[in-house]
Tab-separated table of C-alpha atoms and ligand atoms in Angstrom:
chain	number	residue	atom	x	y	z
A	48	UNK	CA	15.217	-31.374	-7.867
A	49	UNK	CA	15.480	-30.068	-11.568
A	50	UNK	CA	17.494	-26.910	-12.704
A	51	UNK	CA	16.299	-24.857	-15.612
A	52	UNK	CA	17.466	-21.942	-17.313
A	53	UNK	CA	13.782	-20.824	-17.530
A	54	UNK	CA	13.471	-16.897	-17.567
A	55	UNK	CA	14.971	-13.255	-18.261
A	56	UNK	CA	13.522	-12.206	-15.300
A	57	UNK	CA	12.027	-13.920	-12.617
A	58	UNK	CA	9.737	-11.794	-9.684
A	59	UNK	CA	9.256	-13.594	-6.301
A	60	UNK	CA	6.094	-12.679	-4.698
A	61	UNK	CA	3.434	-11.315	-6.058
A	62	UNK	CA	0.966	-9.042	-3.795
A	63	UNK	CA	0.607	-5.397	-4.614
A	64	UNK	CA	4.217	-4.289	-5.866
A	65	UNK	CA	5.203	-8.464	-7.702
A	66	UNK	CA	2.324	-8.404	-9.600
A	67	UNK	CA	2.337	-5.123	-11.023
A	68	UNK	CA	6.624	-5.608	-11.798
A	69	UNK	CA	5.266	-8.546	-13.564
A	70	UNK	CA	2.916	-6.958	-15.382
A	71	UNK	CA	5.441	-4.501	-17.039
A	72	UNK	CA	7.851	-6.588	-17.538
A	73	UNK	CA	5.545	-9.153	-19.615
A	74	UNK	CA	4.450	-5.884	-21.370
A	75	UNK	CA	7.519	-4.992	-22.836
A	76	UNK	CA	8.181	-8.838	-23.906
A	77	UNK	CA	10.241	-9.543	-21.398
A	78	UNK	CA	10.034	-13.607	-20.622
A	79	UNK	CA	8.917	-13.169	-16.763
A	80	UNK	CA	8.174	-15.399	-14.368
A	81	UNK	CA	6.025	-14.767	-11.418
A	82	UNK	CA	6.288	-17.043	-8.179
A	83	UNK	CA	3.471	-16.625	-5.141
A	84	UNK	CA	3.497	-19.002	-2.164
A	85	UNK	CA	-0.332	-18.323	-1.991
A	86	UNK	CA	-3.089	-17.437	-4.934
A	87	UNK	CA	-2.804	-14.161	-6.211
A	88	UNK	CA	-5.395	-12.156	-4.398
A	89	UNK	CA	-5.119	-13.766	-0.801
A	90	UNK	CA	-5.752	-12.139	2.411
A	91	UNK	CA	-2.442	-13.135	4.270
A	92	UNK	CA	-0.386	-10.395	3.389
A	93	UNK	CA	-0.138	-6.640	3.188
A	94	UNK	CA	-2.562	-6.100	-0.044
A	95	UNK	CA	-6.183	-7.254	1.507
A	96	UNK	CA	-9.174	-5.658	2.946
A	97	UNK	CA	-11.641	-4.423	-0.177
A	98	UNK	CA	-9.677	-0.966	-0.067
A	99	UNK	CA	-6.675	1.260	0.064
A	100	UNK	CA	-6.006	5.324	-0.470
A	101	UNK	CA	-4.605	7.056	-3.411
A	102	UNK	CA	-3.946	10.508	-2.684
A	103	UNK	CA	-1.923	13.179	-4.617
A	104	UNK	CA	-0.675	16.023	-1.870
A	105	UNK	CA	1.790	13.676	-0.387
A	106	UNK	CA	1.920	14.711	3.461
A	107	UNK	CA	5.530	12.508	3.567
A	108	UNK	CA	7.270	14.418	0.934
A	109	UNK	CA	7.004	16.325	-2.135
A	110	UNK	CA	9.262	14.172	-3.890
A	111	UNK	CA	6.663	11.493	-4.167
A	112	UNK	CA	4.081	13.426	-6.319
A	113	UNK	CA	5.864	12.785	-9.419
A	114	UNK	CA	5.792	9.242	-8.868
A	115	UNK	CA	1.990	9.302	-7.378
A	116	UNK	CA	1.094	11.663	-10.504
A	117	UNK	CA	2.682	8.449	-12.330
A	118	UNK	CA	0.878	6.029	-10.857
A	119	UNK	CA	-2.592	7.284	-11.121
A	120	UNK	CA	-1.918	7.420	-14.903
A	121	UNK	CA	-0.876	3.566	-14.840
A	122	UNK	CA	-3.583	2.371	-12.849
A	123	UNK	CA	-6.090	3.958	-15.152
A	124	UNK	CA	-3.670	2.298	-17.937
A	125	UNK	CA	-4.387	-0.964	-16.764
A	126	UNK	CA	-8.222	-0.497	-16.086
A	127	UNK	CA	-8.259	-0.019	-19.669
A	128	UNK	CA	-6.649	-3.438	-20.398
A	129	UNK	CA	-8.892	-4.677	-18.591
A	130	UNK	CA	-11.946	-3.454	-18.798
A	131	UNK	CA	-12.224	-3.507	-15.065
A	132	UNK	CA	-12.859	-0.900	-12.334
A	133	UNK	CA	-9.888	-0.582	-9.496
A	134	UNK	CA	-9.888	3.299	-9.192
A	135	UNK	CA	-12.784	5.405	-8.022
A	136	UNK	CA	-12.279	9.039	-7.531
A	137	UNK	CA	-13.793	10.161	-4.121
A	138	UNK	CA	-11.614	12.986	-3.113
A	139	UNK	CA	-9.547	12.894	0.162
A	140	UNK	CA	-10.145	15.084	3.228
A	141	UNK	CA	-7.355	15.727	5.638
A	142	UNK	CA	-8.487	16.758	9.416
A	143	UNK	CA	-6.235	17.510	11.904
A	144	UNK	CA	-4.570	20.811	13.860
A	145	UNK	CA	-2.387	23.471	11.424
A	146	UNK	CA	0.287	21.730	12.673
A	147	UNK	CA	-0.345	17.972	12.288
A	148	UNK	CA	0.959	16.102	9.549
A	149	UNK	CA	-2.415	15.979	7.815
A	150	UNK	CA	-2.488	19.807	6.865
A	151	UNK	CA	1.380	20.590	6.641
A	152	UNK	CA	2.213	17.529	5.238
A	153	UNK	CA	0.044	17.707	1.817
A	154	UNK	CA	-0.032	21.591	2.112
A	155	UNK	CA	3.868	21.531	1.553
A	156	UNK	CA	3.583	19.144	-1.229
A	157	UNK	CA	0.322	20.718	-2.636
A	158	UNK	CA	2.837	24.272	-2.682
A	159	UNK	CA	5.812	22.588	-3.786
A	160	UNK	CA	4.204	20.927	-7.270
A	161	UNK	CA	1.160	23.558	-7.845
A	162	UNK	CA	-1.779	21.081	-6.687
A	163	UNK	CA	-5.203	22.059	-6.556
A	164	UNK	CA	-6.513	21.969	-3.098
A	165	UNK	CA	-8.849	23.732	-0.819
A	166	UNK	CA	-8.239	24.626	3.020
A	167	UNK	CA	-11.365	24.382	5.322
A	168	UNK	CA	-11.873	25.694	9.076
A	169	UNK	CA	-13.912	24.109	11.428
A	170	UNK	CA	-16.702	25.468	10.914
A	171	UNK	CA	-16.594	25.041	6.906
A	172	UNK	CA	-15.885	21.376	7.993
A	173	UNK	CA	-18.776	21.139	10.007
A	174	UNK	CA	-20.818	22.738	6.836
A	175	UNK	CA	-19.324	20.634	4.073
A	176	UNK	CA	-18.751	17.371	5.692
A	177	UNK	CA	-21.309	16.929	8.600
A	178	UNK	CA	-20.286	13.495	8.904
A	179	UNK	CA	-17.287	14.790	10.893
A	180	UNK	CA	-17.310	15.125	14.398
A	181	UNK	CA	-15.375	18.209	14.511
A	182	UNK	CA	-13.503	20.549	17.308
A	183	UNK	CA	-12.610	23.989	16.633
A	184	UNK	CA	-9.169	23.553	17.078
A	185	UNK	CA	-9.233	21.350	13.597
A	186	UNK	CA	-8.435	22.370	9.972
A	187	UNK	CA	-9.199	20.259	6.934
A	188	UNK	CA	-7.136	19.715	3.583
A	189	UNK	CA	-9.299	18.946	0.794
A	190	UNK	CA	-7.734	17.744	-2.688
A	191	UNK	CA	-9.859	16.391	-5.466
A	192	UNK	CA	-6.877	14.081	-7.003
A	193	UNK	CA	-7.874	11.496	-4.373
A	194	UNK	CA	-9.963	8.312	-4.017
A	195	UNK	CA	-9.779	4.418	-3.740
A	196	UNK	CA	-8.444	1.334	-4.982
A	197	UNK	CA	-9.546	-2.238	-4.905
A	198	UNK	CA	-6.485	-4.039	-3.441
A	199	UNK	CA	-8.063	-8.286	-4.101
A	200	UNK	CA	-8.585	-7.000	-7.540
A	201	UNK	CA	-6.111	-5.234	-9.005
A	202	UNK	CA	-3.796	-7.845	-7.507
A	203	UNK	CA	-5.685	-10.660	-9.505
A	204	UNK	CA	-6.519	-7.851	-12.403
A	205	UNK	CA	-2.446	-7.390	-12.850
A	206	UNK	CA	-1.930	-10.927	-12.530
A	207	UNK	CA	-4.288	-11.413	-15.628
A	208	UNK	CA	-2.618	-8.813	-17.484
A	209	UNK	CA	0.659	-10.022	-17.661
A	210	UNK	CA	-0.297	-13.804	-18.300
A	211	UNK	CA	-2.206	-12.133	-21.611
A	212	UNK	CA	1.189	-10.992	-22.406
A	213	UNK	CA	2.768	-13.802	-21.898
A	214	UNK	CA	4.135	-14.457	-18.217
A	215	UNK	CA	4.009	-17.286	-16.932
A	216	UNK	CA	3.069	-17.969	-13.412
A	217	UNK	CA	3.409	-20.510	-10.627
A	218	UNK	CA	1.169	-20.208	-7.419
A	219	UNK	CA	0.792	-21.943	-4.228
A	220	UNK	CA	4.728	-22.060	-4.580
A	221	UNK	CA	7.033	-21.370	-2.249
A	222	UNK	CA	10.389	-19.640	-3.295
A	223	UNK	CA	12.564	-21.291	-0.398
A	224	UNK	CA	15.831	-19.248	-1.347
A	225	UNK	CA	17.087	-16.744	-4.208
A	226	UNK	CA	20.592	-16.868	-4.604
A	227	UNK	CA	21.965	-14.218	-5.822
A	228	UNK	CA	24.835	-14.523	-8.838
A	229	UNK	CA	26.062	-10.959	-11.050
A	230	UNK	CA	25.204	-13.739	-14.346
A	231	UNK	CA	22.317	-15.944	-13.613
A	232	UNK	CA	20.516	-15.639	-9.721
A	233	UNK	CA	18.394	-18.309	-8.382
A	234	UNK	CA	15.463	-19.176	-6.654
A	235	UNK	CA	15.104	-22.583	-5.179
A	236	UNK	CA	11.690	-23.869	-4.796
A	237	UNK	CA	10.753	-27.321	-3.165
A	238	UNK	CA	10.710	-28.910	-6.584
A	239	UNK	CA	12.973	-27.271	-8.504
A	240	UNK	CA	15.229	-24.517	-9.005
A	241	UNK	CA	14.845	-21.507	-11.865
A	242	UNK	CA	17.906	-19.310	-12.953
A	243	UNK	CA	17.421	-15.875	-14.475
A	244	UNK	CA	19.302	-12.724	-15.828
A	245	UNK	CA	17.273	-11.180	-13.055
A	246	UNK	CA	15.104	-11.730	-10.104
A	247	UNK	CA	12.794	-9.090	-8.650
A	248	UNK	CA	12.197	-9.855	-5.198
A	249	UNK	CA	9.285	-8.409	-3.538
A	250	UNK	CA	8.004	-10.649	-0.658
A	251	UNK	CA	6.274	-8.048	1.458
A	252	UNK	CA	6.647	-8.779	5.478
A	253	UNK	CA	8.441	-11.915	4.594
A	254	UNK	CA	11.255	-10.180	3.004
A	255	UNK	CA	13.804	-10.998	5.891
A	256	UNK	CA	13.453	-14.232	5.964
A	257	UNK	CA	14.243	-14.746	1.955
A	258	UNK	CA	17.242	-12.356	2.220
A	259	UNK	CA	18.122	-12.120	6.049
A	260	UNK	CA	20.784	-9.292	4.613
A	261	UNK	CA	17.645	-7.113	4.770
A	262	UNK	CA	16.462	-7.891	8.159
A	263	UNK	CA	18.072	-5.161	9.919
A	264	UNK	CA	16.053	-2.680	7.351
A	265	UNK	CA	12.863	-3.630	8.137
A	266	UNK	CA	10.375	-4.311	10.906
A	267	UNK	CA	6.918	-6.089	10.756
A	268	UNK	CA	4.117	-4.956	12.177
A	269	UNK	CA	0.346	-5.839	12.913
A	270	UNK	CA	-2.053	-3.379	11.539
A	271	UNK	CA	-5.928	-4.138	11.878
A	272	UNK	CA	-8.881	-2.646	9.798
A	273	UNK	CA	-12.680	-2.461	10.969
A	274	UNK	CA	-16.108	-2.054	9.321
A	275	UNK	CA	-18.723	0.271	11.157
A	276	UNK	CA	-22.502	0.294	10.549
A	277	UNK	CA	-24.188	3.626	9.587
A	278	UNK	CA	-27.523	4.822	9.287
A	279	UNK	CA	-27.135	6.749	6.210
A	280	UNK	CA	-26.623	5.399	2.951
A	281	UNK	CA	-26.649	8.563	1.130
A	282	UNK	CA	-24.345	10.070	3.726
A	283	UNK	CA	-21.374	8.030	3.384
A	284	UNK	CA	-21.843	7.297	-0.274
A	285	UNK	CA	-18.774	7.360	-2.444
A	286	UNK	CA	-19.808	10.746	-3.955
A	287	UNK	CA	-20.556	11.950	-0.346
A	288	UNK	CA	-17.967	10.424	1.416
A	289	UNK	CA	-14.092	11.116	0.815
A	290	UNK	CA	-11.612	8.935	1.733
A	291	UNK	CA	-10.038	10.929	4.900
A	292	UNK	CA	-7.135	10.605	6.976
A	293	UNK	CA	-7.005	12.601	10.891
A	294	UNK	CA	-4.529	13.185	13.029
A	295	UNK	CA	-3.510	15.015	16.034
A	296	UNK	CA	-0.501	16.909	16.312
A	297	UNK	CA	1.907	14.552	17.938
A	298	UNK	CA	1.293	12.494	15.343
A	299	UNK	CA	0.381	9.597	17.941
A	300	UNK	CA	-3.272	9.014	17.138
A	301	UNK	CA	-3.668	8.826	13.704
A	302	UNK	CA	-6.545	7.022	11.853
A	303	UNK	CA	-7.987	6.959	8.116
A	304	UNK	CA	-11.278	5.722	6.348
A	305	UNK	CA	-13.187	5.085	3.113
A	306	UNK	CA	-16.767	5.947	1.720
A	307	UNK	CA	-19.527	3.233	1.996
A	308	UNK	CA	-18.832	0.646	-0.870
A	309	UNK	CA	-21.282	-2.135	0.520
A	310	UNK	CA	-24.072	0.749	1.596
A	311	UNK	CA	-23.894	-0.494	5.090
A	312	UNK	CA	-20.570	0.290	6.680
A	313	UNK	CA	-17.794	2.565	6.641
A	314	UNK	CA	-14.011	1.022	6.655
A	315	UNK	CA	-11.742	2.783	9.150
A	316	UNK	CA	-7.887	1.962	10.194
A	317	UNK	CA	-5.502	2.755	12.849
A	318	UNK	CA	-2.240	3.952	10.803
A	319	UNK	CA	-0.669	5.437	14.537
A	320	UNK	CA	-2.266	4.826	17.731
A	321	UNK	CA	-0.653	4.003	21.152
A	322	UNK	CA	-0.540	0.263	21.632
A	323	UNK	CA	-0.823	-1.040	17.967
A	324	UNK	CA	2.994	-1.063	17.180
A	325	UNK	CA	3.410	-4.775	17.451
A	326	UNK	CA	5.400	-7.116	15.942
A	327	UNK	CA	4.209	-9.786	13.970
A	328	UNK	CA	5.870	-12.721	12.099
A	329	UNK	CA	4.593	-13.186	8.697
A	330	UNK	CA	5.686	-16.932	8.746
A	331	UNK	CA	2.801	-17.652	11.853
A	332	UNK	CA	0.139	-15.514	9.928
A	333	UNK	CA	-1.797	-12.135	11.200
A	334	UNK	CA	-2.834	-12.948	14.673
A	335	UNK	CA	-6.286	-12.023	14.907
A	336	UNK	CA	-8.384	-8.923	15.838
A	337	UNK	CA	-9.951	-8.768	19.250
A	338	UNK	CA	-11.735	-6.715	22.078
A	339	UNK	CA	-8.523	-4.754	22.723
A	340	UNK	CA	-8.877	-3.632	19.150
A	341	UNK	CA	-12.462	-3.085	19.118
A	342	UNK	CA	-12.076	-1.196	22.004
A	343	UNK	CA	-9.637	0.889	20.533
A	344	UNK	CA	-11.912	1.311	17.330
A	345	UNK	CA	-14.672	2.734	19.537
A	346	UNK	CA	-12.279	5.341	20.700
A	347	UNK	CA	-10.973	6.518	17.250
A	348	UNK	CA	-14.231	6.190	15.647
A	349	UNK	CA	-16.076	7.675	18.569
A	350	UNK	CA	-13.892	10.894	18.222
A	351	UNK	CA	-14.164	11.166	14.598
A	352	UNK	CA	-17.373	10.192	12.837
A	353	UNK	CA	-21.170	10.981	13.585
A	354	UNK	CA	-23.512	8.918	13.087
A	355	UNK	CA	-21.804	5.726	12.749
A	356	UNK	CA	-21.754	2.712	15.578
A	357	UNK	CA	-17.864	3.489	17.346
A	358	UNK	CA	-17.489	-0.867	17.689
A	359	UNK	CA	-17.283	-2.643	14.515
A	360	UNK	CA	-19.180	-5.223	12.888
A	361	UNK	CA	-16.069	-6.990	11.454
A	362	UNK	CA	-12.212	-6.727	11.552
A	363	UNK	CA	-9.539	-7.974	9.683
A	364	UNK	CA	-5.527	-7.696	9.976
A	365	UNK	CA	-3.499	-7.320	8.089
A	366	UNK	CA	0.827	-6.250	8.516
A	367	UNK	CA	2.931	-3.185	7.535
A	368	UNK	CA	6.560	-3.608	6.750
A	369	UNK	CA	8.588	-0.842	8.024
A	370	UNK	CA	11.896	1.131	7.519
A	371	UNK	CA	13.244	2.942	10.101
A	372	UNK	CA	12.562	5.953	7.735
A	373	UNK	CA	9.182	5.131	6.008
A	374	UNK	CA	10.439	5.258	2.932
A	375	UNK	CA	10.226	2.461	0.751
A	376	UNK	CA	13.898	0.172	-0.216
A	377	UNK	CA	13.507	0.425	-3.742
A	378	UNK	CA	16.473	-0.966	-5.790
A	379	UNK	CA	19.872	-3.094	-5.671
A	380	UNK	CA	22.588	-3.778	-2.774
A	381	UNK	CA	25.836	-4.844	-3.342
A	382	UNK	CA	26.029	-7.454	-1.751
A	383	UNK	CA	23.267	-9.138	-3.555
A	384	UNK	CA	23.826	-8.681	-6.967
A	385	UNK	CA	21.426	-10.084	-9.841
A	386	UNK	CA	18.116	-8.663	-7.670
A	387	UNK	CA	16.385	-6.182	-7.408
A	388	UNK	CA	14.624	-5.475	-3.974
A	389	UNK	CA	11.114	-4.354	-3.463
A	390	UNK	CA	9.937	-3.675	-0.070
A	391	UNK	CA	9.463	-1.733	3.192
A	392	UNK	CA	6.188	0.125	1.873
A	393	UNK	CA	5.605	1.106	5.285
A	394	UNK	CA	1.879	1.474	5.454
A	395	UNK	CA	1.398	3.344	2.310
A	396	UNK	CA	2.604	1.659	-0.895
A	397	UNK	CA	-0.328	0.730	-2.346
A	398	UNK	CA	-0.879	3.447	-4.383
A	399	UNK	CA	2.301	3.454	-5.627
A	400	UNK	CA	2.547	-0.285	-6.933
A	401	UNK	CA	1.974	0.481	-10.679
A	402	UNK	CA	4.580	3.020	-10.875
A	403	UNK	CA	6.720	0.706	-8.175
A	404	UNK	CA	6.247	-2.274	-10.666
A	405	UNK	CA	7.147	0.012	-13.809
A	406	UNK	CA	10.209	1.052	-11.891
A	407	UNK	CA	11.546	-2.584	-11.167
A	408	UNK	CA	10.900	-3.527	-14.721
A	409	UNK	CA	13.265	-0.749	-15.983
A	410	UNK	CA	15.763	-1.829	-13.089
A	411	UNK	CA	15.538	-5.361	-14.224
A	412	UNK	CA	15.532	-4.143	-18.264
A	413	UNK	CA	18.046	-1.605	-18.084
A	414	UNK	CA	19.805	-1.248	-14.814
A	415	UNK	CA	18.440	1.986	-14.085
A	416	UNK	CA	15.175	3.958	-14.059
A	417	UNK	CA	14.402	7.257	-15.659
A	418	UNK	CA	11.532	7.776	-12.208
A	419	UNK	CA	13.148	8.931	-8.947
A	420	UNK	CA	13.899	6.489	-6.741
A	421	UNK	CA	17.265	8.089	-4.746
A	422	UNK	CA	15.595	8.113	-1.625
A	423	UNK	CA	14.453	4.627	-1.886
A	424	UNK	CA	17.926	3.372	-1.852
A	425	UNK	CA	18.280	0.400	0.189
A	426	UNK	CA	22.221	1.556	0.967
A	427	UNK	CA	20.595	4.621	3.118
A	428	UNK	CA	20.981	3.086	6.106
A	429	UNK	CA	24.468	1.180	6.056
B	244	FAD	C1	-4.096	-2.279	7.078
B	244	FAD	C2	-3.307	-1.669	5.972
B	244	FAD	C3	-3.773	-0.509	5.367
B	244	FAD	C4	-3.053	0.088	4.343
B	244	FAD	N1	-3.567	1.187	3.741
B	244	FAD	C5	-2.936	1.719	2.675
B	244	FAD	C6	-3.536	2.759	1.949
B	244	FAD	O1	-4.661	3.191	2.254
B	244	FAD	N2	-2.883	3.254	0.869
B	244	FAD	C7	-1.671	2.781	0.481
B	244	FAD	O2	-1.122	3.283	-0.500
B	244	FAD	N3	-1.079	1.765	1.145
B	244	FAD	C8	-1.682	1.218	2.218
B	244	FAD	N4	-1.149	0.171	2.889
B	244	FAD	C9	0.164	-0.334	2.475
B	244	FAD	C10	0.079	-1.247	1.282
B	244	FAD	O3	-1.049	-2.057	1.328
B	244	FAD	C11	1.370	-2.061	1.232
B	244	FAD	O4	2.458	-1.150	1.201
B	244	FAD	C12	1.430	-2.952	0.029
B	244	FAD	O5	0.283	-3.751	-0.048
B	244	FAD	C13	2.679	-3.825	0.127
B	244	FAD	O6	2.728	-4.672	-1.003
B	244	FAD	P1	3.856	-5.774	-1.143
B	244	FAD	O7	3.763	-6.298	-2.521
B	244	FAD	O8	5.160	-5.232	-0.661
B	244	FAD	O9	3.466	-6.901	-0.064
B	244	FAD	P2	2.366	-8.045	-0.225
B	244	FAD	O10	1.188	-7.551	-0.938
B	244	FAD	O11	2.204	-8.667	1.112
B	244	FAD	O12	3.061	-9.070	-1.208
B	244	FAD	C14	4.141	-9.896	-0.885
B	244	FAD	C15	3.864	-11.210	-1.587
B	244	FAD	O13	5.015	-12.023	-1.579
B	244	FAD	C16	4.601	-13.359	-1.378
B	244	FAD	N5	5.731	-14.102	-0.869
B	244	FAD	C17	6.438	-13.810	0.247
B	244	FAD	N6	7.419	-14.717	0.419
B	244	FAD	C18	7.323	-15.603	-0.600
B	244	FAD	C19	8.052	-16.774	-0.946
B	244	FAD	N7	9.058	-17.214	-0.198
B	244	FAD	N8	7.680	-17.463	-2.045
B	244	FAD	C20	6.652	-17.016	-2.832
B	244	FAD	N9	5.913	-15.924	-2.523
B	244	FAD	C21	6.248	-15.214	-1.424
B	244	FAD	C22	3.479	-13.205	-0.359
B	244	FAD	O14	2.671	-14.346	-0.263
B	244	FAD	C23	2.760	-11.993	-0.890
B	244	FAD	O15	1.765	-12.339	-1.815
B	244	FAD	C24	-1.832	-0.465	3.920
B	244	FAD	C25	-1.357	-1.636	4.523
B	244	FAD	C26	-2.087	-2.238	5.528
B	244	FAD	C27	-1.576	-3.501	6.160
């Protein structure tokens, strides 16, 4: 075992919200290391499965716009360094009863900030969007400030970025334990150990384990996506074919999807639905998808799109790491001084991670962030 004094800031982890904290940090100079037990880009975390939904009308809670309006900005940002494409504008439909989470969710926040937005009835949905297999007891949301990104890449595209400015990164490397220390925290690795001014830690589902302080804020869960075949290109094209999210008013059957990006299927998820809630253990891997989940597929899919086969032709999992609030731990806790913590995303970080990763590089910089992050605080719950 050697010992180091290697870095201002070290980030542990980097899927969605580690590589993009990395990425800002190496921007502003900062001498950043990144640690990932895996290769950047890997398909055993939370940030896999070709896609993932930006939307602006945040249906859980005004105060995120600010930070989504943020992100959206940085995201393009870093499509310009790179010359790649991880953004595509598609426009989001919301379906679901007046009183689901769907509509009054992103019709509060829509009100609350001045968005842009449009509000359909059934039988405008049924016009607009024949794709949609649609009951008159539904109401759509429709905001133009919504689309996809390309979760693999921009992982891999961040990762890029911040090695051009000078990070330096270790992969298939296993952080072991950070330690932390108000002067210089650690992280041990099998092979050696790294001190820092800072650490960022942001190790998705496996979060407990590396801090087991942080185990009683957070539970893991198995989440599984599916591809269905359609029979019309044209119809589920990208500039057809919003991204959507539907829900029923209990909130218990809720299910999202994506445009066409390969021209032959359609990507759909199960966000709520009875019987998906379980646990999983990031340490065994995702256990994998089978009949029960097909089965349940054909149900959601069944009720929701037309003309598209209800079982899939593939499925992946993939895990969700959840506060008991659904709100994102964003920040530092006493008790663990020298880190900040990055996790809990809850099923819909994604979008966020640029502004997330801007926001940990100010923490880590500065010890505070000019972005609002109060009800990320991972004290909330003690
Ligand atoms: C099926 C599904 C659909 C989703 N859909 C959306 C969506 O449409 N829109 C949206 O905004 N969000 C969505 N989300 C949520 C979003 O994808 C997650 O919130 C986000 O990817 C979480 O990123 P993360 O960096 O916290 O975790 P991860 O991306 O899992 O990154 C954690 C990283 O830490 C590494 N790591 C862990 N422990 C160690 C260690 N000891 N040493 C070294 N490295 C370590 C891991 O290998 C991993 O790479 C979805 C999630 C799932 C599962």
């Amino acid at each position: 075992m050697t010992t180091s004094v290697d870095a201002d800031v070290i980030v542990v982890g980097l899927g969605a919200m580690g590589s993009q904290a990395l990425w800002q940090l190496a921007r502003r100079g900062v001498g950043a290391i990144g640690i990932e037990q895996f290769t950047p880009g890997h398909d055993h975390g939370a940030s896999h499965g070709e896609s993932r939904i930006i939307r602006t009308a945040y249906a859980e809670g005004a105060a995120y716009v600010p930070l989504v309006k943020r992100s959206w900005k940085l995201w393009q940002e870093l499509e310009r360094v790179s010359g790649r494409s991880l953004l595509a504008r598609t426009g989001g439909l919301m379906v679901g009863p007046a009183d689901s989470s769907v509509i009054a969710g992103p019709l509060a926040s829509a009100r609350a900030h001045g968005l842009t937005y449009d509000l359909l009835s059934a039988e405008d949905l049924r016009r607009d969007f024949p794709q949609f297999r649609v009951t008159d007891d539904l109401q759509g949301f429709y905001e133009e400030e919504a689309g996809l990104l390309r979760p693999e890449l921009a992982v891999t595209t961040a990762v890029e970025a911040a090695v051009a400015s000078g990070a330096e990164v270790f992969a298939e490397a296993a952080v072991r334990e950070v330690v932390p220390d108000p002067e210089r925290p650690r992280v041990v690795l099998d092979d050696r150990e790294l001190t820092a001014r800072h650490v960022v830690v942001a190790a998705g589902g496996w979060l407990r384990q590396l801090l087991p302080g942080t185990a009683g804020l957070l539970t893991v869960e198995r989440r599984v996506m599916g591809w269905f075949g359609h029979r019309d290109p044209a119809a589920f094209a990208p500039d057809r074919f919003p991204i959507f999210a539907r829900s029923d008013s209990t909130g218990e059957h809720g299910s999202y999807g994506f445009p066409s990006l390969d021209g032959t299927t359609v990507k759909v998820g199960l966000h709520t639905w009875p019987g998906i809630d379980e646990p999983a253990d990031p340490a065994a891997g995702h256990r994998p998808p089978d009949r029960q989940d097909a089965e349940r597929f054909a149900e959601a899919v069944g009720d929701t799109l037309l003309g598209v086969d209800p079982y899939p032709v593939r499925m992946a999992s993939c895990m969700y790491s959840l506060t008991p609030d659904r709100h994102f731990l964003v920040g530092g806790r006493r008790e663990l001084p020298g880190l900040t913590l990055l996790g809990g995303f809850s099923g819909h970080g994604f979008k966020f991670a640029t502004v997330i990763g801007e926001i940990a590089a100010e923490l880590a910089c500065d010890g505070s962030t000019r972005l609002p992050v109060a009800q990320f605080d991972p004290h909330r719950f003690d």
